[in-house]
Amino acid sequence: MTLLPYIVNDLRVPLARLLAGALVVALASSACAAGEQGAGGASGKHLLVLFSNNRLLPANVEADRGIRSKLQGLQPDAEISAEFLDYPRFTGEDYIRTLSAYLREKYRERPPQVVVVAGQDAFAFLMDNRRHLFPAAPVVHIAASAAQIEAAAPLPADVVGEPLNIDFRGTVELALRHHAQARHVVVVTGASAFDRAYEAQFRRDAARMGERASFEFLAGLSTQDVLARLAALDRGSVVFTPGFFQDREGRSYFPREAVSIMTKASGAPVYGPFETLIGAGVVGGSMVNFFDMGQEAAEAASAIMVGAEPASLTPPPRAPAQAQLDWREARRWQVPPHLVSRDTLVRFKEPTFWEAHRREALAATGVFALQALLISGLLVERQRRRRTEIALKNNLFQLAHASRRAIAGELTGSIAHEINQPLGAILSNAVAADLMLESGSCTREELREILQDIRRDNMRASEVIRRLRALLQNKELEHAPFDVNEAISDAAHVLRAEVQRRQAQLVVLPAPAPLVVAGDHIQIQQVVINLVLNAMDATATLPPERRAVVVQAASVQGGVDVSVADRGAGVPPAKLEQIFDSFFTTKSAGIGLGLSIARTLVESHHGRIWVENGPQEGAIFHVFLPWPAGAGDSARGT
Ligand code: ADP
């Protein structure tokens, strides 16, 4: 395979003659040539593009694409023919003569209306042979060097175009910026006349760049020598090359091919001035774009086809060469991203997560933000609820306390009476002792008995006061274990005098064993007192024997049941629930808060309060209080 270029090179002149001769004969009689297209025969719009080099040269492929895409849009009925002169592989007078004869014959019947010449060899060929070939067809040139155009000046009025501007300086500056440690620039060009023309330009450009870097030209060497020198380079150098068509030994390349070989061997990053070199291992360059050039040429050709004078065409200002970077190579050669300027076109860059999934990321961020907002909202709400709960608890506490004061107020009369009894007894005992002492008739034993009576009565009075004070105490809510039996017996003690005053009976039936629940002992006592007072209210108008109220505590499934039963009229079935609502009362002096407060207190103990009517008569109120967490029913013997 590698011998092929040598063989081709050796045989190039005879082959060229043979090939051209055969083509003249074969194609001159045929209207159908490679590259022809469209129905331009009918419209007369016929564009011939002469490319300097091979059909497969990437620059030609790009320019051809640009010409066709543009012209098809502007002049859909135009015919496009393309010829590839295959310089510099085939050169020489014979080749040119044969080529020109071939083209003359081929296009004799259907001469092109406009000719586009792409590249300096095609330009030179046409300028030399135009009068034999297509003397009437205006010419649009692309990709010919400025030096060549200058040398050919003045150009005829019907020859227009923009010279190719290879941005040597821009590319070298880009390379030196990307590789701050590099001070040496190695310029590689080839051995063909075409390559030599490039070399001349680069030498001129390098001379104008002054002291920025030292320049070394590897011009017209053998491929082997070039590769050896490139391999010896380090990061202190950068390489500039447009590629080359031929090396010293006459080996032919497409420039991209040559660049590919060089980038593989080089110990320094390689930069080039053509976009077609991207992907061949170059890091980047200030690059010209052959596709755009093709499009501009097609625009000019189209204007001429519809009657514009070539001389009147002012070629559009050529977009300056574009700084480009192959991201894969930039990473390989560790180009710091911050040194890549914003106007550089970065190719093959894998999009970052953000770039690739911007929409999804935005959506997800939105969802997260919303979620965060929702969570914060919920947290704020929870905090607010807590504050409200605390406030409610405080209010409840105040309310319960106020209610207890009201109860105490209600009981004042009977309690005063209850205290009066022991106080009266104390007084009588004291008077009796006094008399006995005065008469001198008392024995020690009698005196002791009197003193014991006084002490007992005193204790009775202080017990009443103690219980009342306990009820009235404005202390914080408690949450401690207490025996429900004790709570109902305390309630009964507080109520004893009131029960007597009302000529009622209060029967307390505690459970045989302690019924320990958790909560506030005073609050449960308050609930029971409330229920008993209501029961006595309900039976107040009945004969005294029916004014009995029975308070019973029992262990039931899951907790303790305290029932308060009376023999009154009971609660109308429709009101069984309603009587627990605030301000529901059927009493003329009632407020309707007693049962509502009782329910709140019981529920704050995780319990339940309800009422049912007795089987025969009266109402039975039930208060259920659960066992403390962790204490099972079995432990209670239920
Ligand atoms: P108040 O005692 O101020 O009316 P309560 O909330 O304690 O407020 O009672 C609400 C209502 O429930 C009473 O007005 C009464 O109609 C009814 N009630 C309460 N206890 C009994 C009972 N033992 N028998 C019949 N009705 C009762």
Coordinates of N, CA and C and ligand atoms in Angstrom, one line a residue, residues 530 534-535 538 566 570-571 579 584-587 590-596 619 621, ligand 1:
N530 N -67.5 18.3 88.9 CA -68.4 18.9 88.0 C -69.6 18.0 87.7
N534 N -73.5 18.6 88.6 CA -74.6 18.5 87.6 C -75.6 17.5 87.9
A535 N -75.1 16.3 88.5 CA -76.1 15.3 88.8 C -77.0 15.8 89.9
A538 N -79.5 18.0 88.5 CA -80.6 17.2 87.8 C -81.6 16.6 88.7
D566 N -77.0 9.3 88.2 CA -78.0 10.0 89.1 C -79.3 9.4 88.7
G570 N -82.5 12.4 83.2 CA -81.6 12.0 82.1 C -81.5 13.0 81.0
V571 N -80.8 12.7 79.9 CA -80.6 13.7 78.8 C -81.4 13.2 77.6
I579 N -74.7 18.3 74.6 CA -74.5 18.9 76.0 C -73.0 19.2 76.3
F584 N -73.7 25.3 75.9 CA -75.0 24.6 75.9 C -75.5 24.5 77.3
T585 N -76.6 25.0 77.6 CA -77.1 24.9 79.0 C -78.7 24.9 79.0
T586 N -79.2 24.2 79.9 CA -80.7 24.3 80.0 C -81.1 24.9 81.4
K587 N -80.0 25.4 82.1 CA -80.3 26.0 83.4 C -80.4 27.5 83.3
G590 N -77.2 28.8 84.3 CA -76.1 28.1 83.8 C -75.3 28.9 82.7
I591 N -74.0 28.4 82.5 CA -73.2 29.1 81.5 C -72.9 28.1 80.4
G592 N -73.0 26.8 80.7 CA -72.8 25.8 79.6 C -71.4 25.6 79.3
L593 N -70.5 25.8 80.3 CA -69.1 25.5 80.0 C -68.5 24.3 80.8
G594 N -69.3 23.9 81.8 CA -68.8 22.8 82.7 C -68.4 21.5 81.9
L595 N -69.3 21.0 81.1 CA -69.1 19.8 80.4 C -68.0 20.0 79.3
S596 N -68.1 21.2 78.7 CA -67.1 21.4 77.6 C -65.7 21.4 78.1
A619 N -79.2 9.9 84.3 CA -78.1 9.9 83.3 C -76.8 9.3 83.9
F621 N -72.8 9.5 83.4 CA -71.7 10.0 82.6 C -70.5 9.1 82.8
Ligands
ADP1 P1 -74.2 24.2 82.9 O1 -74.1 23.3 84.1 O2 -73.7 25.6 83.1 O3 -75.5 24.1 82.2 P2 -72.7 22.1 81.7 O4 -71.8 22.1 80.5 O5 -72.1 21.6 82.9 O6 -73.2 23.6 81.9 O7 -74.0 21.3 81.4 C1 -74.6 21.5 80.1 C2 -76.1 20.9 80.2 O8 -76.0 19.5 80.2 C3 -76.9 21.3 81.3 O9 -77.5 22.5 81.2 C4 -77.9 20.2 81.3 O10 -78.9 20.5 80.4 C5 -77.2 19.0 80.8 N1 -76.8 18.1 81.9 C6 -75.6 18.0 82.5 N2 -75.6 17.1 83.4 C7 -76.7 16.5 83.4 C8 -77.4 15.4 84.1 N3 -76.7 14.7 85.1 N4 -78.7 15.1 83.8 C9 -79.3 15.8 82.8 N5 -78.8 16.8 82.1 C10 -77.5 17.1 82.4

